[in-house]
Amino acid sequence: MTPLKAVLIAALVTPLALAAMAKYVIVDVREGGPEGTRLIVPVPIMLAQIAARFAPQEVRHLRDPELAGQMPLLRVVARELQQVGAADLVRIEEKDETVSIVKSGGDLVIEVAEPGEQVYVRFPVAALEQIFENSHGDCLHPAAVLGALRETSGELVHVVDGDDEIRISVW
Amino acid sequence: MRKQLIAFVMGAALLLAPAGRLAAQSTPWIHIHVQEQGEKASKVQVNLPLALVQAVAGVLPKDVAGHIKEGKIQLHNTDLTVADLRRIWQQLRTAGDAEFVSVEEKDQRVRIARQGDRVRINVDDLSGKESRVRVEVPVDVVDALLEGEGSELNIQAAIQQLQNKRGELVQVQDGETNVRIWIDEKS
């Protein structure tokens, strides 16, 4: 095999191999019910991380003035939740609404249900801690969030609002 | 009245302790259950490890701590500064059993008394409603709460004392609302 062939093969195979190994964030949006529109966007996390590095400053560093005050609290909660086993942490039942926050395995699961609307959010506590530990002041780094997503898999978000539905998962 | 009562009791439960019975190595959990009957029936259940509560107390902004604002405990319309409480407590700590706070209003009576190694907080509604609050606080928790200086309550130290307590902290019956706060080792 000539060096040129080797380089060409490597150039073709390497991205394919990386793509096969990489994890994807899959965003699935459905609007208007079964007859409506559906958009599925699979994004390789690795690619998104790279893109995040070259994104404009305001995207690389998501700033929220209120975040600075909350960050110590968020770090402590994430750190302490890591020590907690499976537990029903919060459950609120009202006439038309139920809210629950559960630690299940290594995940924090938040569910909200009310007529016509359902929200399910699952996030690994270790990833939360990683995100908050890598954030500074009033700044949250999308790259850190993406990095944390690489450590998990499965459905993270499922929102049903009438005929609209959003699913975000990592595979 | 009902919401004030619940807020007061839930705040007190985070600061104060029950008649503690044993110290254990296992992780203590605080449980706060609120149930409302009737038209607006609802149920709230919060179950948290005390270690988390203690850690959070250390980073909570002061103005978030419910009825404690700028170093003052607000007992409805009667404000007591922490300095006042500390002075009263220092005197009563050695005085033995005594009733040291009694607030009587048109529709409510609040009494705080020391009995043995416990401080008892009783709140009674005088307007004819079924309303009753009973809280028992071990003396060592009050010591911890007031051990700081200036106008600050040492909430973390008080919660630390709670780590050794198990059992009922608070029981409230207020018309259609029931509140129960206790510590055990079940998550």
Short mmCIF file of C-alpha atoms in Angstrom, two decimals:
data_model
loop_
_atom_site.label_atom_id
_atom_site.label_comp_id
_atom_site.label_asym_id
_atom_site.label_seq_id
_atom_site.Cartn_x
_atom_site.Cartn_y
_atom_site.Cartn_z
CA MET A 1 0.00 0.00 0.00
CA THR A 2 1.36 3.34 -0.98
CA PRO A 3 1.56 6.12 1.61
CA LEU A 4 -1.03 8.06 -0.37
CA LYS A 5 -3.55 5.19 -0.22
CA ALA A 6 -2.92 4.79 3.49
CA VAL A 7 -3.57 8.48 4.10
CA LEU A 8 -6.77 8.39 2.02
CA ILE A 9 -8.07 5.32 3.81
CA ALA A 10 -7.24 6.82 7.17
CA ALA A 11 -8.96 10.04 6.18
CA LEU A 12 -12.13 8.10 5.35
CA VAL A 13 -12.09 5.54 8.12
CA THR A 14 -11.16 7.78 11.06
CA PRO A 15 -14.22 10.06 10.92
CA LEU A 16 -16.48 7.04 10.38
CA ALA A 17 -14.93 5.23 13.33
CA LEU A 18 -15.20 8.32 15.51
CA ALA A 19 -18.82 8.82 14.44
CA ALA A 20 -19.59 5.20 15.26
CA MET A 21 -18.00 5.48 18.70
CA ALA A 22 -19.39 8.89 19.53
CA LYS A 23 -22.46 9.54 21.55
CA TYR A 24 -25.30 11.51 20.08
CA VAL A 25 -27.76 13.92 21.56
CA ILE A 26 -31.02 13.32 19.77
CA VAL A 27 -33.57 16.07 19.81
CA ASP A 28 -36.99 14.92 18.67
CA VAL A 29 -39.63 17.62 18.27
CA ARG A 30 -43.19 16.87 17.24
CA GLU A 31 -45.69 19.63 16.68
CA GLY A 32 -49.40 19.41 15.98
CA GLY A 33 -49.95 15.80 16.95
CA PRO A 34 -49.52 12.69 14.76
CA GLU A 35 -50.49 14.59 11.61
CA GLY A 36 -48.22 17.48 12.39
CA THR A 37 -44.55 18.06 11.75
CA ARG A 38 -41.70 16.13 13.25
CA LEU A 39 -38.08 17.15 13.45
CA ILE A 40 -35.35 14.79 14.59
CA VAL A 41 -31.88 16.23 15.06
CA PRO A 42 -29.07 13.85 16.01
CA VAL A 43 -25.98 15.75 17.09
CA PRO A 44 -22.69 14.00 17.89
CA ILE A 45 -21.70 15.28 21.31
CA MET A 46 -18.06 15.42 20.29
CA LEU A 47 -18.91 17.62 17.33
CA ALA A 48 -21.10 19.85 19.47
CA GLN A 49 -18.28 20.23 21.97
CA ILE A 50 -15.91 21.29 19.23
CA ALA A 51 -18.47 23.68 17.81
CA ALA A 52 -19.07 25.12 21.27
CA ARG A 53 -15.42 26.09 21.50
CA PHE A 54 -15.68 28.16 18.34
CA ALA A 55 -19.08 29.61 19.12
CA PRO A 56 -19.47 33.32 19.89
CA GLN A 57 -18.50 34.42 23.38
CA GLU A 58 -22.12 34.78 24.52
CA VAL A 59 -22.79 31.14 23.60
CA ARG A 60 -19.57 29.76 25.05
CA HIS A 61 -20.28 31.49 28.35
CA LEU A 62 -23.98 31.60 29.15
CA ARG A 63 -24.30 34.32 31.74
CA ASP A 64 -27.08 34.89 34.23
CA PRO A 65 -26.57 37.44 37.00
CA GLU A 66 -28.74 35.38 39.35
CA LEU A 67 -26.58 32.32 38.79
CA ALA A 68 -23.65 33.74 40.72
CA GLY A 69 -25.69 33.85 43.91
CA GLN A 70 -27.14 30.40 43.36
CA MET A 71 -23.97 28.60 42.31
CA PRO A 72 -22.66 27.74 45.81
CA LEU A 73 -26.10 26.34 46.63
CA LEU A 74 -26.28 24.34 43.40
CA ARG A 75 -22.80 22.90 43.99
CA VAL A 76 -23.64 21.85 47.53
CA VAL A 77 -26.96 20.28 46.54
CA ALA A 78 -25.34 18.35 43.67
CA ARG A 79 -22.49 17.20 45.91
CA GLU A 80 -24.79 16.10 48.73
CA LEU A 81 -27.25 14.42 46.38
CA GLN A 82 -24.42 12.20 45.21
CA GLN A 83 -24.32 10.71 48.70
CA VAL A 84 -28.05 9.99 48.74
CA GLY A 85 -29.43 6.61 47.78
CA ALA A 86 -32.75 6.02 46.06
CA ALA A 87 -35.38 8.26 47.64
CA ASP A 88 -38.56 10.21 47.04
CA LEU A 89 -37.24 13.65 47.88
CA VAL A 90 -40.25 15.77 47.08
CA ARG A 91 -43.80 14.91 46.16
CA ILE A 92 -46.54 17.48 45.74
CA GLU A 93 -50.06 16.40 44.88
CA GLU A 94 -52.64 19.00 44.14
CA LYS A 95 -56.02 18.74 42.50
CA ASP A 96 -54.71 19.17 38.95
CA GLU A 97 -50.99 18.85 39.35
CA THR A 98 -48.45 16.39 40.62
CA VAL A 99 -44.77 17.16 41.05
CA SER A 100 -42.15 14.67 42.12
CA ILE A 101 -38.41 14.82 42.57
CA VAL A 102 -36.80 11.44 43.00
CA LYS A 103 -33.26 10.19 43.31
CA SER A 104 -33.20 6.97 41.34
CA GLY A 105 -29.93 5.17 40.92
CA GLY A 106 -27.45 7.90 40.15
CA ASP A 107 -30.07 10.11 38.54
CA LEU A 108 -32.24 12.97 39.68
CA VAL A 109 -35.67 12.55 38.13
CA ILE A 110 -38.16 15.40 38.05
CA GLU A 111 -41.70 14.79 36.86
CA VAL A 112 -44.55 17.25 36.56
CA ALA A 113 -47.99 16.18 35.41
CA GLU A 114 -51.05 18.31 34.90
CA PRO A 115 -53.96 18.06 32.48
CA GLY A 116 -52.58 18.27 28.95
CA GLU A 117 -49.01 18.70 30.08
CA GLN A 118 -46.32 16.34 31.24
CA VAL A 119 -42.68 17.02 31.96
CA TYR A 120 -40.05 14.39 32.61
CA VAL A 121 -36.43 15.33 33.23
CA ARG A 122 -33.72 12.89 34.20
CA PHE A 123 -30.15 13.93 34.78
CA PRO A 124 -27.22 12.09 36.38
CA VAL A 125 -26.30 13.78 39.65
CA ALA A 126 -22.61 13.23 38.97
CA ALA A 127 -23.01 15.14 35.72
CA LEU A 128 -24.81 17.96 37.52
CA GLU A 129 -21.95 18.22 39.97
CA GLN A 130 -19.47 18.23 37.12
CA ILE A 131 -21.36 21.04 35.38
CA PHE A 132 -21.58 23.20 38.48
CA GLU A 133 -17.98 22.57 39.49
CA ASN A 134 -16.84 23.65 36.04
CA SER A 135 -18.92 26.80 36.10
CA HIS A 136 -17.57 30.06 37.36
CA GLY A 137 -19.42 32.98 38.84
CA ASP A 138 -22.52 33.80 36.84
CA CYS A 139 -21.33 31.72 33.90
CA LEU A 140 -22.48 28.31 32.72
CA HIS A 141 -20.38 26.61 30.04
CA PRO A 142 -22.33 24.65 27.41
CA ALA A 143 -19.16 22.68 26.73
CA ALA A 144 -19.24 21.43 30.33
CA VAL A 145 -22.88 20.43 29.93
CA LEU A 146 -22.06 18.54 26.74
CA GLY A 147 -19.10 16.90 28.44
CA ALA A 148 -21.36 15.75 31.24
CA LEU A 149 -23.83 14.33 28.74
CA ARG A 150 -21.16 11.99 27.43
CA GLU A 151 -21.31 10.17 30.75
CA THR A 152 -24.96 9.23 30.40
CA SER A 153 -27.38 7.63 28.01
CA GLY A 154 -31.12 7.26 27.59
CA GLU A 155 -33.97 9.71 27.67
CA LEU A 156 -33.21 12.93 29.52
CA VAL A 157 -36.14 15.14 28.70
CA HIS A 158 -39.68 14.38 27.60
CA VAL A 159 -42.18 17.19 27.49
CA VAL A 160 -45.75 16.81 26.28
CA ASP A 161 -47.74 19.99 25.96
CA GLY A 162 -51.03 19.39 24.24
CA ASP A 163 -50.25 18.26 20.70
CA ASP A 164 -46.59 19.20 20.99
CA GLU A 165 -43.92 16.89 22.22
CA ILE A 166 -40.18 17.20 22.79
CA ARG A 167 -37.78 14.41 23.56
CA ILE A 168 -34.09 14.82 24.25
CA SER A 169 -32.05 11.70 24.65
CA VAL A 170 -28.45 10.58 24.52
CA TRP A 171 -27.37 7.39 22.77
CA MET B 1 -53.35 32.33 59.65
CA ARG B 2 -53.04 28.82 58.27
CA LYS B 3 -50.23 29.64 55.86
CA GLN B 4 -48.41 31.68 58.50
CA LEU B 5 -48.73 28.80 60.89
CA ILE B 6 -47.38 26.27 58.42
CA ALA B 7 -44.52 28.54 57.42
CA PHE B 8 -43.66 29.12 61.05
CA VAL B 9 -43.70 25.45 61.88
CA MET B 10 -41.72 24.39 58.82
CA GLY B 11 -39.14 27.06 59.56
CA ALA B 12 -38.99 26.02 63.17
CA ALA B 13 -38.52 22.40 62.21
CA LEU B 14 -35.43 23.24 60.24
CA LEU B 15 -34.02 25.20 63.14
CA LEU B 16 -35.20 23.32 66.12
CA ALA B 17 -35.30 19.79 67.35
CA PRO B 18 -37.69 17.27 68.85
CA ALA B 19 -37.40 15.33 72.00
CA GLY B 20 -34.36 13.45 70.85
CA ARG B 21 -34.02 9.91 71.91
CA LEU B 22 -30.92 8.41 70.49
CA ALA B 23 -27.76 9.07 68.66
CA ALA B 24 -27.05 6.82 65.75
CA GLN B 25 -24.44 6.34 63.10
CA SER B 26 -27.01 5.99 60.31
CA THR B 27 -27.97 8.87 58.12
CA PRO B 28 -30.83 10.86 59.60
CA TRP B 29 -33.57 12.09 57.31
CA ILE B 30 -35.99 14.87 58.02
CA HIS B 31 -39.51 14.39 56.74
CA ILE B 32 -41.96 17.23 56.27
CA HIS B 33 -45.46 16.18 55.31
CA VAL B 34 -48.28 18.64 54.85
CA GLN B 35 -51.78 17.55 54.00
CA GLU B 36 -54.73 19.76 53.29
CA GLN B 37 -58.27 18.44 53.09
CA GLY B 38 -61.33 20.02 51.63
CA GLU B 39 -61.80 22.04 48.50
CA LYS B 40 -58.13 22.72 47.94
CA ALA B 41 -56.96 19.28 48.96
CA SER B 42 -53.25 18.85 48.50
CA LYS B 43 -50.38 16.82 49.79
CA VAL B 44 -46.75 17.88 50.12
CA GLN B 45 -44.06 15.45 51.14
CA VAL B 46 -40.45 16.50 51.51
CA ASN B 47 -37.87 13.96 52.59
CA LEU B 48 -34.29 15.15 52.86
CA PRO B 49 -31.11 13.86 54.45
CA LEU B 50 -30.14 16.19 57.28
CA ALA B 51 -26.61 16.33 55.91
CA LEU B 52 -28.00 17.99 52.79
CA VAL B 53 -30.10 20.40 54.86
CA GLN B 54 -27.07 21.29 56.94
CA ALA B 55 -24.89 21.84 53.90
CA VAL B 56 -27.54 23.96 52.22
CA ALA B 57 -28.01 26.04 55.36
CA GLY B 58 -24.35 26.98 55.09
CA VAL B 59 -24.75 28.53 51.66
CA LEU B 60 -28.27 29.92 51.80
CA PRO B 61 -28.49 33.64 51.30
CA LYS B 62 -29.69 35.16 54.57
CA ASP B 63 -32.82 36.62 53.06
CA VAL B 64 -33.95 33.19 51.92
CA ALA B 65 -34.24 31.72 55.39
CA GLY B 66 -37.97 32.29 55.71
CA HIS B 67 -38.90 33.94 58.97
CA ILE B 68 -35.34 34.95 59.77
CA LYS B 69 -34.53 38.23 58.16
CA GLU B 70 -31.68 40.49 59.07
CA GLY B 71 -31.10 38.56 62.24
CA LYS B 72 -34.67 38.87 63.51
CA ILE B 73 -37.08 36.07 64.17
CA GLN B 74 -40.50 37.23 63.22
CA LEU B 75 -43.21 35.75 65.37
CA HIS B 76 -46.20 37.13 63.51
CA ASN B 77 -46.50 40.74 64.65
CA THR B 78 -44.01 40.44 67.45
CA ASP B 79 -40.39 40.85 66.47
CA LEU B 80 -37.63 39.54 68.71
CA THR B 81 -34.06 40.24 67.81
CA VAL B 82 -31.52 37.47 68.11
CA ALA B 83 -29.69 39.59 70.68
CA ASP B 84 -32.90 39.71 72.74
CA LEU B 85 -33.29 35.96 72.47
CA ARG B 86 -29.69 35.36 73.43
CA ARG B 87 -30.00 37.58 76.52
CA ILE B 88 -33.23 35.90 77.56
CA TRP B 89 -31.80 32.46 76.94
CA GLN B 90 -28.64 33.13 78.94
CA GLN B 91 -30.73 34.10 81.93
CA LEU B 92 -33.28 31.35 81.61
CA ARG B 93 -30.73 28.68 80.76
CA THR B 94 -29.73 28.61 84.41
CA ALA B 95 -33.10 29.52 85.87
CA GLY B 96 -34.64 26.10 85.40
CA ASP B 97 -38.21 25.49 84.40
CA ALA B 98 -40.04 28.66 83.45
CA GLU B 99 -42.36 30.22 80.93
CA PHE B 100 -40.28 32.83 79.23
CA VAL B 101 -42.28 34.03 76.27
CA SER B 102 -46.00 34.57 76.24
CA VAL B 103 -47.66 36.49 73.46
CA GLU B 104 -51.39 36.90 73.63
CA GLU B 105 -53.27 38.39 70.75
CA LYS B 106 -56.94 38.59 69.97
CA ASP B 107 -57.01 35.34 68.09
CA GLN B 108 -53.75 33.66 68.98
CA ARG B 109 -51.62 32.70 71.94
CA VAL B 110 -47.94 31.79 71.73
CA ARG B 111 -46.11 30.30 74.66
CA ILE B 112 -42.50 29.26 74.95
CA ALA B 113 -41.44 27.54 78.12
CA ARG B 114 -38.60 25.43 79.39
CA GLN B 115 -39.39 22.10 80.97
CA GLY B 116 -36.43 20.00 81.97
CA ASP B 117 -34.03 19.61 79.07
CA ARG B 118 -36.62 20.74 76.56
CA VAL B 119 -38.14 23.94 75.34
CA ARG B 120 -41.80 23.66 74.50
CA ILE B 121 -43.42 25.94 71.96
CA ASN B 122 -47.18 26.03 71.96
CA VAL B 123 -49.30 28.05 69.57
CA ASP B 124 -53.05 28.05 70.08
CA ASP B 125 -55.76 29.66 68.05
CA LEU B 126 -58.27 31.51 70.21
CA SER B 127 -60.77 32.29 67.49
CA GLY B 128 -62.59 28.99 67.80
CA LYS B 129 -60.85 27.18 64.98
CA GLU B 130 -59.30 23.76 65.42
CA SER B 131 -55.75 24.98 65.50
CA ARG B 132 -52.91 23.70 67.60
CA VAL B 133 -49.14 23.61 67.31
CA ARG B 134 -46.83 21.68 69.56
CA VAL B 135 -43.07 21.78 69.22
CA GLU B 136 -40.45 20.40 71.57
CA VAL B 137 -36.91 21.62 71.30
CA PRO B 138 -33.98 20.11 73.20
CA VAL B 139 -32.00 22.69 75.11
CA ASP B 140 -28.75 21.76 73.37
CA VAL B 141 -30.27 22.70 70.02
CA VAL B 142 -31.21 26.14 71.33
CA ASP B 143 -27.68 26.45 72.73
CA ALA B 144 -26.30 25.67 69.28
CA LEU B 145 -28.71 28.02 67.56
CA LEU B 146 -27.73 30.95 69.77
CA GLU B 147 -24.04 30.18 70.17
CA GLY B 148 -22.92 32.76 67.63
CA GLU B 149 -22.44 36.46 68.08
CA GLY B 150 -24.27 39.52 66.88
CA SER B 151 -27.61 39.07 65.20
CA GLU B 152 -26.96 35.73 63.54
CA LEU B 153 -28.52 32.45 64.42
CA ASN B 154 -26.20 29.48 64.00
CA ILE B 155 -28.55 27.38 61.95
CA GLN B 156 -25.87 24.95 60.89
CA ALA B 157 -24.90 24.20 64.47
CA ALA B 158 -28.55 23.65 65.35
CA ILE B 159 -28.98 21.25 62.46
CA GLN B 160 -25.80 19.50 63.54
CA GLN B 161 -27.47 18.85 66.88
CA LEU B 162 -30.47 17.48 65.02
CA GLN B 163 -28.25 14.76 63.57
CA ASN B 164 -28.48 12.99 66.91
CA LYS B 165 -32.24 13.26 67.25
CA ARG B 166 -34.90 10.87 66.11
CA GLY B 167 -38.65 11.02 66.36
CA GLU B 168 -41.43 13.56 66.08
CA LEU B 169 -40.47 17.20 65.82
CA VAL B 170 -43.69 18.96 65.08
CA GLN B 171 -47.32 18.11 64.81
CA VAL B 172 -49.82 20.70 63.71
CA GLN B 173 -53.53 20.42 63.37
CA ASP B 174 -55.06 23.49 61.88
CA GLY B 175 -58.56 23.00 60.61
CA GLU B 176 -58.20 21.05 57.40
CA THR B 177 -54.41 21.21 57.44
CA ASN B 178 -52.14 18.69 59.06
CA VAL B 179 -48.40 19.11 59.31
CA ARG B 180 -46.03 16.50 60.57
CA ILE B 181 -42.27 16.82 60.81
CA TRP B 182 -40.03 14.09 62.09
CA ILE B 183 -36.59 12.60 61.85
CA ASP B 184 -35.75 8.97 61.26
CA GLU B 185 -33.33 6.90 59.24
CA LYS B 186 -35.67 6.03 56.41
CA SER B 187 -35.31 7.73 53.06
#
